[in-house]
mmCIF file of C-alpha atoms and ligand atoms in Angstrom:
data_model
loop_
_atom_site.group_PDB
_atom_site.id
_atom_site.type_symbol
_atom_site.label_atom_id
_atom_site.label_comp_id
_atom_site.label_asym_id
_atom_site.label_seq_id
_atom_site.Cartn_x
_atom_site.Cartn_y
_atom_site.Cartn_z
ATOM 1 C CA UNK A 1 82.745 167.499 161.227
ATOM 2 C CA UNK A 2 79.130 167.192 160.211
ATOM 3 C CA UNK A 3 77.483 163.853 160.981
ATOM 4 C CA UNK A 4 76.396 163.443 157.374
ATOM 5 C CA UNK A 5 79.810 163.951 156.110
ATOM 6 C CA UNK A 6 81.150 161.217 158.647
ATOM 7 C CA UNK A 7 78.416 158.888 157.486
ATOM 8 C CA UNK A 8 79.116 159.728 153.804
ATOM 9 C CA UNK A 9 82.796 158.858 154.489
ATOM 10 C CA UNK A 10 81.631 155.435 155.602
ATOM 11 C CA UNK A 11 79.820 154.822 152.455
ATOM 12 C CA UNK A 12 76.359 154.701 154.311
ATOM 13 C CA UNK A 13 74.628 156.495 151.384
ATOM 14 C CA UNK A 14 73.985 159.647 149.659
ATOM 15 C CA UNK A 15 73.557 162.802 151.623
ATOM 16 C CA UNK A 16 69.786 162.543 150.915
ATOM 17 C CA UNK A 17 69.619 158.925 151.918
ATOM 18 C CA UNK A 18 71.643 159.615 155.147
ATOM 19 C CA UNK A 19 69.174 162.560 156.177
ATOM 20 C CA UNK A 20 66.464 159.997 155.922
ATOM 21 C CA UNK A 21 68.237 157.134 157.654
ATOM 22 C CA UNK A 22 69.107 159.571 160.703
ATOM 23 C CA UNK A 23 65.522 160.745 160.703
ATOM 24 C CA UNK A 24 64.485 157.241 161.099
ATOM 25 C CA UNK A 25 66.443 156.873 164.150
ATOM 26 C CA UNK A 26 69.245 154.489 162.873
ATOM 27 C CA UNK A 27 72.243 156.651 164.116
ATOM 28 C CA UNK A 28 73.312 157.448 167.633
ATOM 29 C CA UNK A 29 75.977 159.499 169.111
ATOM 30 C CA UNK A 30 77.572 158.309 172.437
ATOM 31 C CA UNK A 31 74.624 156.060 172.799
ATOM 32 C CA UNK A 32 72.069 158.710 172.437
ATOM 33 C CA UNK A 33 69.711 158.525 169.329
ATOM 34 C CA UNK A 34 70.008 161.528 166.972
ATOM 35 C CA UNK A 35 67.413 162.577 164.388
ATOM 36 C CA UNK A 36 69.216 165.315 162.533
ATOM 37 C CA UNK A 37 72.176 164.720 160.136
ATOM 38 C CA UNK A 38 73.504 168.187 160.014
ATOM 39 C CA UNK A 39 74.680 168.130 163.704
ATOM 40 C CA UNK A 40 78.461 168.550 164.255
ATOM 41 C CA UNK A 41 80.301 165.824 166.011
ATOM 42 C CA UNK A 42 83.954 165.232 167.119
ATOM 43 C CA UNK A 43 84.996 162.300 164.835
ATOM 44 C CA UNK A 44 88.220 161.810 167.291
ATOM 45 C CA UNK A 45 86.318 161.518 170.696
ATOM 46 C CA UNK A 46 82.391 160.836 169.824
ATOM 47 C CA UNK A 47 81.349 157.257 169.396
ATOM 48 C CA UNK A 48 79.049 157.092 166.358
ATOM 49 C CA UNK A 49 76.850 154.112 165.679
ATOM 50 C CA UNK A 50 74.841 153.173 162.755
ATOM 51 C CA UNK A 51 72.179 150.313 162.977
ATOM 52 C CA UNK A 52 73.916 149.551 166.257
ATOM 53 C CA UNK A 53 77.220 149.163 164.761
ATOM 54 C CA UNK A 54 80.147 151.569 165.958
ATOM 55 C CA UNK A 55 81.744 153.307 163.162
ATOM 56 C CA UNK A 56 85.524 153.940 163.549
ATOM 57 C CA UNK A 57 87.069 157.109 162.213
ATOM 58 C CA UNK A 58 90.075 156.731 160.069
ATOM 59 C CA UNK A 59 92.320 159.825 160.080
ATOM 60 C CA UNK A 60 93.498 159.187 156.774
ATOM 61 C CA UNK A 61 91.812 159.328 153.373
ATOM 62 C CA UNK A 62 91.874 156.702 150.595
ATOM 63 C CA UNK A 63 90.507 157.289 147.206
ATOM 64 C CA UNK A 64 90.361 155.139 144.012
ATOM 65 C CA UNK A 65 90.693 157.109 140.781
ATOM 66 C CA UNK A 66 90.131 155.858 137.284
ATOM 67 C CA UNK A 67 92.922 158.123 135.852
ATOM 68 C CA UNK A 68 92.106 159.668 132.559
ATOM 69 C CA UNK A 69 94.536 159.925 129.686
ATOM 70 C CA UNK A 70 96.145 163.361 129.525
ATOM 71 C CA UNK A 71 96.648 163.846 133.251
ATOM 72 C CA UNK A 72 99.959 163.422 135.025
ATOM 73 C CA UNK A 73 100.576 161.234 138.048
ATOM 74 C CA UNK A 74 102.188 164.077 140.203
ATOM 75 C CA UNK A 75 101.119 166.332 142.873
ATOM 76 C CA UNK A 76 102.383 169.339 140.917
ATOM 77 C CA UNK A 77 103.324 170.193 137.288
ATOM 78 C CA UNK A 78 103.890 173.619 135.741
ATOM 79 C CA UNK A 79 101.995 172.675 132.454
ATOM 80 C CA UNK A 80 99.873 169.721 132.707
ATOM 81 C CA UNK A 81 96.976 168.833 134.810
ATOM 82 C CA UNK A 82 97.704 166.532 137.645
ATOM 83 C CA UNK A 83 95.593 163.913 139.318
ATOM 84 C CA UNK A 84 95.671 166.013 142.484
ATOM 85 C CA UNK A 85 93.812 168.757 140.515
ATOM 86 C CA UNK A 86 90.916 166.246 139.956
ATOM 87 C CA UNK A 87 90.614 166.237 143.885
ATOM 88 C CA UNK A 88 90.723 169.984 144.662
ATOM 89 C CA UNK A 89 87.208 169.897 146.057
ATOM 90 C CA UNK A 90 88.108 167.295 148.653
ATOM 91 C CA UNK A 91 90.696 169.842 150.110
ATOM 92 C CA UNK A 92 92.718 166.999 151.507
ATOM 93 C CA UNK A 93 96.222 167.855 152.659
ATOM 94 C CA UNK A 94 99.091 165.536 151.886
ATOM 95 C CA UNK A 95 97.208 163.568 149.303
ATOM 96 C CA UNK A 96 99.711 161.605 146.954
ATOM 97 C CA UNK A 97 99.353 159.251 144.129
ATOM 98 C CA UNK A 98 100.504 155.631 145.074
ATOM 99 C CA UNK A 99 102.781 155.160 142.232
ATOM 100 C CA UNK A 100 102.586 156.492 138.684
ATOM 101 C CA UNK A 101 100.871 155.812 135.415
ATOM 102 C CA UNK A 102 102.120 157.421 132.214
ATOM 103 C CA UNK A 103 100.188 160.412 130.968
ATOM 104 C CA UNK A 104 98.704 158.238 128.201
ATOM 105 C CA UNK A 105 97.739 155.334 130.623
ATOM 106 C CA UNK A 106 94.226 155.141 132.048
ATOM 107 C CA UNK A 107 92.906 153.264 134.906
ATOM 108 C CA UNK A 108 93.488 152.318 138.658
ATOM 109 C CA UNK A 109 95.348 154.769 140.788
ATOM 110 C CA UNK A 110 95.035 154.849 144.529
ATOM 111 C CA UNK A 111 95.548 158.240 146.103
ATOM 112 C CA UNK A 112 96.021 158.736 149.876
ATOM 113 C CA UNK A 113 97.603 160.716 152.797
ATOM 114 C CA UNK A 114 98.710 157.452 154.490
ATOM 115 C CA UNK A 115 102.531 157.491 153.689
ATOM 116 C CA UNK A 116 102.837 154.147 155.366
ATOM 117 C CA UNK A 117 100.512 152.456 152.800
ATOM 118 C CA UNK A 118 102.287 154.055 149.884
ATOM 119 C CA UNK A 119 105.518 152.754 151.055
ATOM 120 C CA UNK A 120 104.232 149.233 151.675
ATOM 121 C CA UNK A 121 102.467 149.129 148.162
ATOM 122 C CA UNK A 122 105.373 150.489 146.292
ATOM 123 C CA UNK A 123 108.312 148.684 148.193
ATOM 124 C CA UNK A 124 110.262 146.650 145.369
ATOM 125 C CA UNK A 125 110.483 143.856 148.065
ATOM 126 C CA UNK A 126 106.888 143.320 148.384
ATOM 127 C CA UNK A 127 106.194 142.566 144.695
ATOM 128 C CA UNK A 128 102.454 143.831 144.685
ATOM 129 C CA UNK A 129 100.807 142.448 141.617
ATOM 130 C CA UNK A 130 99.512 144.965 139.063
ATOM 131 C CA UNK A 131 97.432 143.805 136.273
ATOM 132 C CA UNK A 132 97.019 145.879 133.081
ATOM 133 C CA UNK A 133 94.827 145.682 129.949
ATOM 134 C CA UNK A 134 97.268 146.186 127.142
ATOM 135 C CA UNK A 135 96.031 146.696 123.581
ATOM 136 C CA UNK A 136 99.108 145.890 121.060
ATOM 137 C CA UNK A 137 99.933 146.459 117.521
ATOM 138 C CA UNK A 138 99.879 142.769 116.643
ATOM 139 C CA UNK A 139 99.407 139.275 118.099
ATOM 140 C CA UNK A 140 101.914 137.756 120.415
ATOM 141 C CA UNK A 141 103.489 134.434 119.303
ATOM 142 C CA UNK A 142 103.831 131.563 121.733
ATOM 143 C CA UNK A 143 107.625 132.410 121.868
ATOM 144 C CA UNK A 144 106.821 136.050 122.763
ATOM 145 C CA UNK A 145 104.369 134.934 125.534
ATOM 146 C CA UNK A 146 107.028 132.395 126.842
ATOM 147 C CA UNK A 147 109.802 135.316 126.885
ATOM 148 C CA UNK A 148 107.536 137.778 128.526
ATOM 149 C CA UNK A 149 106.339 135.291 131.146
ATOM 150 C CA UNK A 150 109.810 134.009 131.985
ATOM 151 C CA UNK A 151 111.638 137.537 132.083
ATOM 152 C CA UNK A 152 112.807 139.816 129.378
ATOM 153 C CA UNK A 153 115.624 142.192 128.869
ATOM 154 C CA UNK A 154 114.251 145.814 128.760
ATOM 155 C CA UNK A 155 117.644 147.529 128.922
ATOM 156 C CA UNK A 156 118.037 147.816 132.532
ATOM 157 C CA UNK A 157 121.252 146.525 134.408
ATOM 158 C CA UNK A 158 121.996 145.053 137.772
ATOM 159 C CA UNK A 159 124.717 146.873 140.004
ATOM 160 C CA UNK A 160 127.339 144.382 138.598
ATOM 161 C CA UNK A 161 126.483 145.450 135.146
ATOM 162 C CA UNK A 162 124.780 142.258 134.093
ATOM 163 C CA UNK A 163 121.220 142.336 132.422
ATOM 164 C CA UNK A 164 118.281 142.970 134.902
ATOM 165 C CA UNK A 165 115.538 140.898 133.369
ATOM 166 C CA UNK A 166 112.000 141.481 134.353
ATOM 167 C CA UNK A 167 110.530 139.190 137.057
ATOM 168 C CA UNK A 168 108.237 136.406 135.769
ATOM 169 C CA UNK A 169 104.978 137.730 134.621
ATOM 170 C CA UNK A 170 101.555 136.396 133.664
ATOM 171 C CA UNK A 171 99.734 136.878 130.380
ATOM 172 C CA UNK A 172 95.987 135.955 129.841
ATOM 173 C CA UNK A 173 93.080 137.000 127.724
ATOM 174 C CA UNK A 174 89.790 138.744 128.380
ATOM 175 C CA UNK A 175 87.169 136.079 127.504
ATOM 176 C CA UNK A 176 85.145 137.283 124.441
ATOM 177 C CA UNK A 177 87.081 140.416 123.849
ATOM 178 C CA UNK A 178 90.521 139.451 122.691
ATOM 179 C CA UNK A 179 90.440 142.423 120.195
ATOM 180 C CA UNK A 180 89.459 145.977 120.628
ATOM 181 C CA UNK A 181 87.070 148.002 118.581
ATOM 182 C CA UNK A 182 89.833 148.702 116.110
ATOM 183 C CA UNK A 183 90.795 145.142 115.644
ATOM 184 C CA UNK A 184 93.917 145.362 117.679
ATOM 185 C CA UNK A 185 94.762 142.325 119.967
ATOM 186 C CA UNK A 186 94.127 142.882 123.698
ATOM 187 C CA UNK A 187 96.052 141.024 126.467
ATOM 188 C CA UNK A 188 95.997 141.106 130.279
ATOM 189 C CA UNK A 189 99.462 141.275 131.721
ATOM 190 C CA UNK A 190 100.170 140.853 135.404
ATOM 191 C CA UNK A 191 103.761 142.165 136.700
ATOM 192 C CA UNK A 192 105.175 142.130 140.081
ATOM 193 C CA UNK A 193 107.416 145.064 140.015
ATOM 194 C CA UNK A 194 106.977 148.792 138.804
ATOM 195 C CA UNK A 195 109.790 149.841 136.698
ATOM 196 C CA UNK A 196 109.614 153.037 134.533
ATOM 197 C CA UNK A 197 107.553 152.478 131.525
ATOM 198 C CA UNK A 198 107.620 148.795 132.332
ATOM 199 C CA UNK A 199 104.764 147.382 130.226
ATOM 200 C CA UNK A 200 105.577 149.511 127.201
ATOM 201 C CA UNK A 201 109.300 148.347 127.341
ATOM 202 C CA UNK A 202 108.363 144.651 127.768
ATOM 203 C CA UNK A 203 106.269 144.606 124.715
ATOM 204 C CA UNK A 204 108.958 146.676 122.856
ATOM 205 C CA UNK A 205 111.486 144.033 123.854
ATOM 206 C CA UNK A 206 109.472 141.392 121.842
ATOM 207 C CA UNK A 207 108.978 143.636 118.753
ATOM 208 C CA UNK A 208 105.492 144.875 119.665
ATOM 209 C CA UNK A 209 104.000 148.051 120.538
ATOM 210 C CA UNK A 210 101.403 149.220 123.068
ATOM 211 C CA UNK A 211 98.635 151.286 121.662
ATOM 212 C CA UNK A 212 96.528 151.662 124.771
ATOM 213 C CA UNK A 213 97.240 150.767 128.526
ATOM 214 C CA UNK A 214 94.726 150.569 131.315
ATOM 215 C CA UNK A 215 95.505 149.537 134.921
ATOM 216 C CA UNK A 216 92.854 147.090 136.246
ATOM 217 C CA UNK A 217 94.221 146.179 139.701
ATOM 218 C CA UNK A 218 96.880 146.826 142.136
ATOM 219 C CA UNK A 219 97.292 143.928 144.948
ATOM 220 C CA UNK A 220 93.813 143.374 146.244
ATOM 221 C CA UNK A 221 92.338 146.573 144.781
ATOM 222 C CA UNK A 222 90.298 146.290 141.641
ATOM 223 C CA UNK A 223 89.310 149.080 139.433
ATOM 224 C CA UNK A 224 85.632 149.671 140.092
ATOM 225 C CA UNK A 225 83.962 149.289 136.650
ATOM 226 C CA UNK A 226 81.260 151.899 137.536
ATOM 227 C CA UNK A 227 84.006 154.655 137.542
ATOM 228 C CA UNK A 228 84.526 156.280 134.354
ATOM 229 C CA UNK A 229 87.818 157.837 133.434
ATOM 230 C CA UNK A 230 88.294 161.171 135.538
ATOM 231 C CA UNK A 231 85.835 159.780 138.298
ATOM 232 C CA UNK A 232 86.858 158.678 141.847
ATOM 233 C CA UNK A 233 85.437 157.328 145.066
ATOM 234 C CA UNK A 234 86.442 156.594 148.492
ATOM 235 C CA UNK A 235 87.596 152.938 149.248
ATOM 236 C CA UNK A 236 85.089 150.895 150.947
ATOM 237 C CA UNK A 237 85.528 149.341 154.531
ATOM 238 C CA UNK A 238 86.206 145.900 152.794
ATOM 239 C CA UNK A 239 88.744 147.323 150.282
ATOM 240 C CA UNK A 240 90.597 148.962 153.324
ATOM 241 C CA UNK A 241 90.465 145.850 155.231
ATOM 242 C CA UNK A 242 91.980 143.872 152.241
ATOM 243 C CA UNK A 243 94.765 146.338 152.130
ATOM 244 C CA UNK A 244 95.433 145.805 155.785
ATOM 245 C CA UNK A 245 94.694 149.433 156.699
ATOM 246 C CA UNK A 246 93.755 149.759 160.353
HETATM 247 N N1 URA B 1 103.930 150.334 132.387
HETATM 248 C C1 URA B 1 104.040 151.364 131.598
HETATM 249 O O1 URA B 1 104.539 151.237 130.501
HETATM 250 N N2 URA B 1 103.198 152.413 131.699
HETATM 251 C C2 URA B 1 102.447 152.658 132.782
HETATM 252 O O2 URA B 1 101.737 153.710 132.855
HETATM 253 C C3 URA B 1 102.298 151.645 133.754
HETATM 254 C C4 URA B 1 102.959 150.420 133.594
#
């Protein structure tokens, strides 16, 4: 692969900045300083250093997408645009969305070709926290909040036929923006599971309605506020480290 692509994958800078940094002697390949960013390197065997620090090459790809409304969280769909269509320029084989957001839900979606990570984040046993910004049709009463936080019946059943209540969740409010531009109440809801249409069904269970839904976080990963709907970027080294990616 080209050296500038390798450095770009490590979020060193833009292509233009990288060209300049390399020209200024900040990069070396196998201990030898290089001055041109368009040379080809072998990312699996060459040792690339930047400012004296060795950069390791991850064979997997990790992207954060701010999923726009109107796109399905699937790899293929006969009729609708998929999240994978957004990534067609990346030409990454085996890219998969880590979980699903409904077609009318916006926000954080991790896409990767690392099946082990997807399995780890989606495993029901792991209870990875997911926080959503939820715009609702009317204000929640204290009783509604208590019910939602303690566990509510959304129609699911356990194997023995008993009601499968949702796990305890947490409701909070966005300081200074407890209503959206249409005057509808906005809450932050953190859940620890990922059942089908879970947030919508939870609000429905207390007689409310979700008007707009946006995922803000998943485990340690927070939606980058710089990403507009439809935009994506690679995860930073810190974000990968926090997710325990080797
Ligand atoms: N809960 C929902 O109802 N929809 C989503 O897209 C995500 C969580």
